[in-house]
XYZ file of N, CA and C in Angstrom:
624
model
N 94.748 157.919 4.776
C 95.389 159.150 5.085
C 96.520 159.301 3.397
N 96.642 160.398 2.934
C 97.237 160.708 1.203
C 98.716 160.995 1.441
N 98.398 160.001 0.710
C 100.017 159.877 -0.028
C 100.563 160.598 -1.285
N 101.659 161.297 -1.182
C 102.524 162.085 -2.261
C 103.279 161.225 -2.571
N 102.414 160.812 -4.335
C 103.820 159.609 -5.142
C 103.918 160.056 -6.677
N 104.583 158.994 -7.178
C 104.898 159.460 -8.739
C 105.162 158.551 -9.617
N 105.130 158.203 -10.642
C 105.526 156.976 -11.500
C 106.347 157.995 -12.528
N 107.421 157.333 -12.977
C 108.791 158.340 -13.212
C 109.294 156.949 -14.273
N 110.679 157.298 -15.189
C 111.403 156.830 -15.792
C 112.423 157.303 -15.091
N 113.270 156.037 -15.032
C 114.781 156.467 -14.713
C 115.764 156.465 -15.949
N 117.342 156.883 -15.359
C 118.150 156.826 -16.270
C 118.828 155.839 -16.446
N 119.542 155.301 -17.349
C 120.840 154.161 -17.562
C 121.892 154.900 -16.552
N 122.142 153.794 -15.731
C 123.195 154.675 -14.824
C 124.484 155.443 -15.174
N 124.895 155.070 -16.468
C 125.716 156.112 -16.806
C 125.143 157.354 -17.183
N 123.893 157.512 -17.515
C 123.377 158.631 -17.486
C 122.469 159.077 -16.336
N 122.101 158.712 -15.394
C 121.946 159.352 -14.540
C 123.427 159.591 -13.351
N 124.346 159.320 -13.517
C 125.467 160.140 -12.983
C 126.370 161.257 -13.808
N 125.348 161.456 -15.086
C 125.562 162.445 -15.874
C 125.019 163.846 -15.688
N 123.409 163.435 -15.400
C 122.536 164.347 -14.838
C 123.315 164.871 -13.365
N 123.434 164.798 -12.414
C 123.732 164.727 -10.903
C 125.228 165.587 -11.408
N 126.015 165.049 -12.279
C 127.417 166.496 -12.885
C 126.785 167.600 -13.365
N 125.871 167.281 -13.967
C 125.415 168.506 -14.437
C 125.060 169.602 -13.848
N 123.921 169.092 -12.832
C 123.489 169.688 -11.372
C 124.288 170.635 -11.104
N 125.249 169.856 -10.780
C 126.593 170.327 -9.944
C 127.287 171.321 -10.996
N 127.503 171.218 -11.823
C 128.282 172.100 -12.513
C 127.638 173.617 -12.617
N 126.543 173.180 -12.658
C 124.925 174.741 -13.380
C 125.047 175.313 -11.513
N 124.651 174.724 -10.546
C 123.746 174.784 -9.465
C 125.082 175.293 -8.244
N 126.203 174.824 -8.613
C 126.836 175.280 -7.572
C 126.829 176.624 -6.936
N 127.031 177.625 -7.673
C 126.591 179.021 -6.972
C 125.946 179.553 -7.246
N 124.502 178.675 -7.629
C 123.107 179.207 -7.570
C 122.137 178.646 -6.743
N 122.782 177.676 -6.030
C 121.512 176.809 -4.752
C 120.561 176.188 -5.519
N 120.868 175.476 -6.434
C 119.749 174.325 -7.521
C 119.253 173.641 -5.890
N 118.125 173.276 -5.881
C 117.591 172.355 -4.574
C 116.581 171.444 -5.302
N 116.385 170.531 -5.076
C 117.284 169.464 -3.668
C 118.467 169.352 -4.511
N 119.329 168.398 -4.037
C 120.874 168.309 -4.491
C 120.528 166.663 -4.770
N 120.627 166.323 -6.533
C 120.424 165.285 -6.943
C 121.731 163.756 -6.435
N 121.274 162.799 -6.609
C 122.372 162.156 -5.934
C 121.740 160.699 -6.119
N 122.957 159.406 -6.075
C 122.588 157.940 -7.180
C 121.799 157.318 -5.528
N 121.608 157.924 -4.342
C 121.448 157.367 -3.690
C 120.302 157.880 -2.867
N 119.596 159.128 -3.199
C 119.213 160.019 -2.700
C 117.300 160.553 -3.933
N 117.647 161.657 -3.629
C 116.844 162.076 -4.955
C 117.522 161.975 -6.167
N 116.830 161.193 -6.816
C 117.234 160.440 -8.479
C 116.886 160.840 -9.421
N 117.534 161.736 -10.555
C 117.752 162.309 -11.528
C 116.141 160.979 -12.462
N 115.008 161.642 -12.956
C 114.145 161.237 -13.460
C 113.112 161.925 -14.216
N 112.143 161.336 -15.097
C 111.343 161.731 -15.747
C 110.286 161.719 -15.231
N 109.671 162.545 -14.907
C 107.903 162.168 -14.263
C 107.191 161.525 -15.318
N 106.487 160.611 -15.087
C 105.717 160.296 -16.309
C 103.892 160.953 -15.144
N 103.870 161.104 -14.157
C 102.834 161.538 -13.086
C 102.930 161.293 -11.876
N 102.104 162.889 -11.119
C 102.628 162.411 -9.643
C 101.535 163.444 -9.050
N 101.616 163.321 -7.669
C 100.293 163.911 -7.368
C 99.817 163.328 -5.768
N 98.764 163.541 -4.993
C 98.429 162.989 -3.937
C 97.648 161.680 -4.255
N 98.163 160.495 -3.751
C 96.773 159.115 -3.511
C 96.477 158.685 -2.318
N 95.739 158.079 -2.420
C 94.743 157.363 -1.565
C 95.585 156.015 -0.798
N 95.071 155.319 0.038
C 95.672 153.989 0.688
C 95.647 152.861 -0.379
N 94.704 153.100 -1.350
C 94.325 151.884 -1.828
C 95.218 151.633 -3.442
N 95.983 152.934 -3.518
C 97.183 152.565 -4.135
C 97.870 151.690 -3.653
N 98.863 150.392 -4.582
C 99.870 149.719 -3.999
C 100.444 149.643 -5.100
N 101.443 150.132 -4.786
C 103.134 150.590 -5.851
C 103.789 149.477 -6.806
N 103.645 148.570 -6.037
C 104.449 147.261 -6.755
C 103.549 147.283 -7.933
N 102.444 146.438 -7.311
C 101.180 146.002 -8.015
C 100.497 146.835 -9.004
N 100.673 148.004 -8.878
C 100.081 149.433 -10.106
C 100.970 149.603 -10.681
N 102.315 149.442 -10.584
C 103.537 149.508 -11.361
C 103.813 148.419 -12.235
N 103.658 147.480 -12.061
C 103.749 146.064 -13.126
C 102.359 146.606 -13.650
N 101.032 146.376 -13.119
C 99.732 146.742 -14.575
C 99.963 147.863 -15.545
N 100.846 149.076 -15.346
C 101.061 150.007 -16.479
C 102.418 149.321 -17.095
N 103.232 149.150 -16.629
C 103.851 148.424 -17.439
C 103.882 147.058 -18.661
N 103.476 146.219 -17.368
C 102.175 144.698 -18.276
C 101.168 145.403 -19.823
N 101.023 146.379 -19.304
C 99.662 147.346 -20.574
C 99.969 147.024 -21.636
N 101.810 147.804 -21.783
C 102.405 148.305 -22.804
C 103.583 147.464 -23.597
N 103.569 147.875 -25.055
C 105.020 146.785 -25.281
C 106.077 148.247 -25.313
N 107.045 147.688 -24.523
C 108.300 149.299 -24.721
C 108.991 148.296 -24.517
N 110.339 149.342 -25.619
C 111.453 148.949 -25.201
C 112.554 148.435 -24.041
N 113.690 147.606 -24.505
C 114.461 147.787 -23.025
C 114.726 149.026 -22.592
N 115.015 149.837 -23.673
C 115.678 151.015 -23.950
C 115.112 152.031 -24.231
N 114.749 153.062 -23.856
C 113.948 154.497 -24.240
C 115.329 155.286 -24.382
N 115.230 156.196 -25.903
C 115.839 157.211 -25.904
C 114.970 158.531 -26.433
N 115.497 159.378 -25.613
C 115.408 160.774 -25.361
C 116.229 161.872 -25.486
N 115.508 162.797 -27.000
C 117.005 163.219 -27.271
C 116.899 164.714 -26.865
N 118.248 165.672 -25.972
C 118.044 166.922 -25.582
C 117.823 167.703 -26.184
N 116.577 168.596 -25.849
C 115.876 169.827 -26.488
C 116.692 171.146 -25.792
N 117.665 170.849 -24.645
C 117.793 172.526 -24.335
C 117.895 172.161 -22.748
N 118.861 173.217 -21.580
C 118.650 173.680 -20.052
C 117.427 174.527 -20.607
N 116.398 175.035 -19.715
C 115.286 175.560 -19.443
C 114.988 175.990 -18.552
N 114.172 177.193 -18.435
C 113.687 177.753 -17.635
C 112.242 177.816 -17.266
N 111.596 177.559 -16.207
C 110.512 176.984 -16.139
C 109.927 177.781 -15.141
N 108.596 178.815 -15.235
C 108.062 179.641 -13.875
C 107.866 178.488 -13.108
N 108.059 178.921 -11.796
C 108.714 179.520 -11.049
C 109.562 179.509 -10.564
N 110.880 179.756 -10.998
C 112.976 179.609 -10.460
C 113.289 178.028 -10.787
N 112.623 177.182 -11.878
C 112.995 175.725 -11.820
C 113.913 175.733 -13.089
N 114.630 174.766 -13.267
C 115.723 174.483 -14.309
C 115.294 173.470 -14.629
N 114.861 173.002 -15.808
C 114.950 172.013 -17.031
C 115.521 171.144 -17.788
N 116.391 170.227 -17.672
C 116.659 169.235 -18.537
C 115.849 169.072 -19.345
N 115.583 169.843 -20.906
C 114.588 169.454 -21.482
C 114.958 168.127 -22.538
N 113.704 167.131 -22.950
C 113.719 165.911 -24.245
C 112.724 165.842 -25.106
N 113.230 165.236 -25.333
C 111.878 164.948 -26.922
C 110.522 164.432 -26.208
N 109.397 164.440 -26.487
C 108.382 164.103 -26.709
C 107.858 162.839 -27.534
N 108.528 161.911 -28.064
C 107.821 160.835 -28.654
C 106.990 160.422 -28.581
N 105.815 159.726 -29.292
C 104.694 159.179 -29.009
C 104.241 158.403 -27.982
N 105.279 157.357 -27.645
C 105.243 156.146 -26.716
C 105.172 156.757 -25.102
N 106.138 158.441 -25.359
C 105.560 158.807 -23.685
C 104.160 159.816 -23.429
N 103.578 159.765 -24.816
C 101.960 159.920 -24.297
C 101.237 158.798 -24.340
N 101.199 157.386 -25.070
C 100.905 156.457 -24.477
C 101.437 155.971 -22.871
N 102.445 156.009 -22.595
C 103.130 155.940 -21.397
C 101.845 156.389 -20.669
N 102.340 157.643 -20.546
C 101.542 158.689 -19.483
C 99.846 158.241 -19.767
N 99.277 158.286 -20.718
C 97.681 157.705 -20.825
C 97.434 156.649 -19.988
N 98.739 155.617 -20.186
C 97.873 154.350 -19.537
C 98.400 154.449 -17.915
N 99.237 155.412 -17.805
C 99.739 155.670 -16.628
C 98.324 156.322 -15.486
N 97.988 157.545 -16.387
C 97.118 157.592 -15.953
C 95.480 156.907 -15.717
N 95.249 156.241 -16.806
C 94.200 154.980 -16.739
C 94.269 154.223 -15.475
N 95.590 154.031 -14.855
C 95.985 153.016 -13.549
C 95.422 153.639 -13.013
N 95.883 154.916 -12.350
C 96.421 156.183 -11.219
C 94.957 156.584 -11.077
N 94.402 157.398 -11.671
C 93.691 157.892 -11.283
C 92.439 157.506 -10.277
N 91.871 156.438 -10.604
C 90.918 156.044 -9.595
C 91.266 156.542 -8.043
N 92.691 155.869 -8.140
C 92.999 156.501 -6.425
C 93.850 157.658 -6.339
N 93.038 158.469 -7.260
C 93.661 160.241 -6.615
C 93.095 160.647 -5.342
N 93.589 161.011 -4.670
C 93.165 161.764 -3.407
C 92.479 163.308 -3.791
N 91.548 163.392 -4.083
C 91.371 164.546 -5.030
C 91.316 165.851 -4.113
N 90.710 165.441 -2.847
C 90.213 166.340 -2.105
C 92.111 167.149 -1.320
N 93.163 166.362 -1.566
C 94.374 167.349 -1.307
C 94.718 168.243 -2.391
N 94.141 168.175 -3.692
C 94.563 168.945 -4.163
C 94.713 170.540 -3.538
N 95.775 171.350 -4.370
C 95.999 172.627 -3.910
C 94.850 173.671 -4.378
N 93.908 173.505 -4.434
C 92.517 174.674 -5.117
C 93.096 176.104 -4.560
N 93.910 176.680 -4.017
C 94.668 177.981 -4.151
C 95.674 178.425 -4.501
N 96.610 177.300 -4.876
C 97.739 177.218 -5.835
C 97.777 178.579 -6.949
N 98.861 179.423 -6.950
C 98.976 180.600 -7.614
C 99.032 179.632 -8.773
N 98.654 179.697 -10.252
C 98.233 179.354 -11.795
C 98.597 180.223 -12.066
N 99.253 181.306 -12.605
C 98.757 182.481 -12.848
C 99.634 182.592 -14.506
N 100.851 182.100 -13.457
C 102.009 181.545 -14.853
C 101.988 180.337 -15.446
N 101.302 179.450 -15.589
C 101.061 178.781 -16.355
C 100.173 178.859 -17.296
N 100.498 177.817 -18.059
C 99.938 178.070 -19.683
C 98.641 177.365 -19.630
N 97.660 178.160 -20.352
C 95.925 177.077 -20.407
C 96.247 175.677 -20.243
N 96.861 175.075 -21.042
C 96.990 173.862 -21.056
C 97.681 173.189 -19.818
N 98.505 173.810 -19.043
C 99.178 173.263 -17.657
C 97.523 173.813 -16.744
N 97.018 175.038 -16.774
C 95.748 175.383 -15.863
C 94.861 173.930 -15.985
N 94.382 173.204 -17.351
C 93.519 172.606 -17.336
C 94.268 171.574 -16.875
N 95.270 170.585 -17.178
C 95.535 168.984 -16.026
C 95.432 169.305 -14.995
N 96.123 170.922 -14.188
C 96.492 170.959 -12.809
C 94.982 170.943 -12.368
N 93.924 171.181 -12.909
C 92.363 171.449 -12.562
C 92.157 169.568 -12.125
N 92.316 169.213 -13.656
C 91.825 167.645 -13.433
C 92.845 166.860 -12.861
N 93.418 166.637 -12.732
C 94.831 165.891 -12.284
C 95.269 166.427 -10.844
N 95.373 167.548 -10.827
C 96.385 168.064 -9.603
C 98.003 168.306 -9.766
N 98.358 168.221 -11.496
C 99.549 168.017 -11.582
C 99.370 168.649 -12.980
N 100.503 169.356 -13.672
C 100.699 170.630 -14.273
C 100.875 169.332 -15.707
N 101.573 168.815 -15.629
C 102.452 168.472 -17.057
C 101.173 167.277 -17.351
N 100.212 167.171 -17.917
C 99.931 165.916 -18.226
C 99.096 165.973 -20.312
N 98.556 165.206 -20.566
C 98.051 165.848 -22.018
C 98.489 166.643 -22.839
N 98.009 167.789 -23.650
C 98.380 168.762 -24.541
C 99.733 169.084 -23.477
N 99.875 169.433 -21.904
C 100.568 170.412 -21.063
C 101.625 169.135 -20.893
N 101.992 168.124 -21.296
C 103.388 167.200 -20.721
C 104.327 167.799 -22.130
N 105.286 167.457 -20.563
C 106.761 168.446 -21.226
C 108.085 167.561 -20.376
N 107.952 166.679 -21.107
C 109.017 165.256 -20.458
C 110.714 166.327 -20.243
N 111.251 165.733 -18.962
C 111.969 166.677 -18.698
C 113.166 166.034 -17.615
N 114.258 166.200 -17.066
C 115.013 166.134 -16.250
C 115.074 167.181 -15.036
N 114.050 167.206 -13.769
C 114.306 168.696 -13.392
C 115.805 168.628 -12.661
N 116.491 169.689 -13.155
C 117.622 169.852 -12.258
C 118.000 170.897 -11.401
N 116.909 171.479 -10.553
C 116.539 171.985 -9.392
C 115.627 173.394 -9.314
N 115.248 174.295 -8.492
C 114.631 175.228 -8.321
C 115.305 176.009 -7.435
N 115.236 177.124 -7.363
C 116.286 178.277 -6.825
C 115.578 179.447 -7.176
N 116.064 180.577 -6.978
C 115.679 182.229 -6.856
C 115.172 182.563 -8.803
N 114.231 183.197 -8.715
C 114.052 183.639 -10.131
C 115.145 184.169 -10.885
N 115.858 185.352 -10.309
C 116.803 185.637 -11.036
C 118.181 184.580 -11.103
N 118.236 183.169 -10.597
C 119.357 182.748 -10.322
C 119.320 181.921 -11.765
N 118.176 181.425 -11.627
C 117.401 180.318 -12.447
C 117.598 180.746 -13.546
N 117.362 181.450 -14.035
C 117.532 182.655 -15.081
C 119.033 182.974 -15.849
N 119.631 183.319 -15.102
C 121.180 183.158 -14.624
C 121.620 181.554 -15.351
N 121.449 180.437 -14.634
C 121.788 179.584 -15.022
C 121.307 179.159 -16.470
N 120.566 179.321 -16.884
C 120.006 178.721 -18.618
C 120.695 179.705 -19.189
N 120.390 180.921 -19.090
C 121.495 181.646 -20.055
C 123.026 182.088 -20.201
N 123.527 181.039 -18.793
C 125.026 180.486 -19.347
C 125.412 179.296 -18.921
N 124.540 178.245 -19.505
C 124.361 176.609 -19.214
C 125.648 176.249 -20.278
N 125.052 176.841 -21.640
C 126.001 176.155 -22.492
C 127.539 176.687 -22.470
N 127.959 177.493 -21.498
C 129.807 177.877 -21.293
C 129.884 176.746 -20.164
N 128.703 176.312 -19.087
C 129.448 175.348 -18.040
C 129.524 174.078 -17.634
N 128.693 173.579 -19.263
C 129.111 172.050 -18.755
C 128.526 171.566 -20.512
N 128.476 170.280 -20.553
C 128.661 169.380 -21.449
C 127.302 168.718 -22.013
N 125.993 168.430 -22.830
C 125.443 167.830 -22.557
C 124.869 166.759 -23.103
N 125.057 165.571 -23.205
C 124.389 164.437 -24.043
C 122.980 164.662 -25.193
N 123.457 164.267 -26.182
C 122.078 164.054 -26.909
C 121.626 163.616 -26.712
N 121.859 162.703 -26.263
C 120.910 161.229 -26.429
C 120.836 160.764 -24.992
N 119.501 160.732 -24.353
C 119.423 160.109 -23.182
C 118.522 158.403 -23.097
N 119.485 158.174 -22.092
C 118.908 156.390 -22.363
C 117.731 156.498 -20.745
N 116.871 155.354 -21.165
C 116.202 155.238 -19.590
C 115.506 153.932 -19.899
N 116.029 153.008 -18.693
C 115.978 151.471 -18.350
C 114.679 150.872 -17.800
N 114.422 151.652 -16.886
C 113.465 151.503 -15.484
C 112.434 152.542 -15.312
N 111.357 151.775 -15.221
C 110.508 152.695 -14.376
C 109.983 152.331 -12.881
N 109.631 153.390 -12.094
C 109.794 153.358 -10.560
C 108.164 153.944 -10.066
N 107.770 153.522 -8.922
C 107.251 154.656 -8.297
C 107.981 155.196 -7.000
N 107.521 156.071 -6.701
C 108.058 156.630 -5.990
C 107.780 158.054 -4.910
N 108.157 158.218 -3.799
C 107.770 159.110 -2.461
C 108.727 160.344 -3.016
N 107.545 161.682 -3.510
C 107.572 162.951 -3.384
C 108.071 162.981 -2.312
N 109.471 164.066 -2.808
C 110.147 164.879 -1.778
C 110.458 166.168 -1.813
N 111.184 166.875 -1.178
C 111.409 168.951 -1.963
C 110.944 169.182 -2.783
N 110.115 169.636 -3.390
C 109.720 170.399 -4.775
C 109.652 169.271 -6.043
N 109.175 168.236 -5.303
C 108.600 166.975 -6.080
C 109.653 166.057 -6.337
N 110.390 166.041 -5.724
C 111.827 165.365 -5.996
C 111.590 163.579 -5.620
N 112.183 162.639 -6.636
C 112.500 161.739 -6.286
C 112.758 160.506 -4.744
N 112.132 161.420 -4.302
C 112.536 160.889 -2.963
C 113.528 159.309 -2.189
N 112.250 158.298 -2.469
C 112.471 157.562 -2.228
C 111.788 156.277 -2.998
N 112.544 155.284 -3.645
C 111.841 154.715 -4.329
C 110.891 153.187 -3.756
N 109.854 153.112 -4.341
C 108.644 152.270 -3.615
C 108.853 151.045 -4.212
N 108.989 151.139 -5.636
C 108.838 149.667 -6.800
C 109.477 150.090 -7.343
N 110.042 149.051 -8.717
C 111.123 149.420 -9.506
C 110.643 148.324 -11.026
N 111.060 148.197 -11.768
C 110.595 147.562 -12.929
C 111.690 148.047 -13.850
N 112.081 146.951 -14.832
C 112.571 147.627 -16.291
C 111.509 147.950 -17.050
N 111.719 148.406 -18.168
C 111.030 148.892 -19.091
C 110.085 147.908 -19.868
N 111.197 146.899 -20.192
C 110.663 145.717 -21.020
C 110.925 144.068 -20.155
N 110.460 143.433 -19.638
C 110.718 142.241 -18.762
C 110.613 140.814 -19.357
N 111.797 140.534 -19.893
C 111.787 139.339 -20.565
C 110.659 138.311 -20.063
């Protein structure tokens, strides 16, 4: 049976709450979905997500990823802006230090053998993807790997015009911290629009 799962970075508790507040401030009038919550759809930075076979063991494979790297106890990512992504997405953009590339490469090495490639949507409209995003999608079934990797917290999805309006007015509706701190990794069940719907496994970035 195919399972739609992901691996993500989770924000420190105060920044998790901040992301929820930002979504509410921006999306109240524009229907950003799904709603972020501390006990539901968690704010997160996806490292990789997609369809997996039963051979993936969340706790075991997340541990393999974590122990293959030397990560700090906290990972600091800079804010790059609230921006629109086709089609209808609103992202809180974050910087991409080399450690994130290493983390994604390691994650792909561990998880790729478990990908259920038969579940890739080959009919998906990728006309608004960049060339790098199309290459990533064809190879891994996920838009943001390799050259196309774009670290972000998804604030939600809505109609095209509403998403553009949110981005255009974001600076007048909310304040965003310039530094975002992450202290955990998770393996999660994908929900609506790829949301972090349920934690299957979790570990600190740096295990003493």
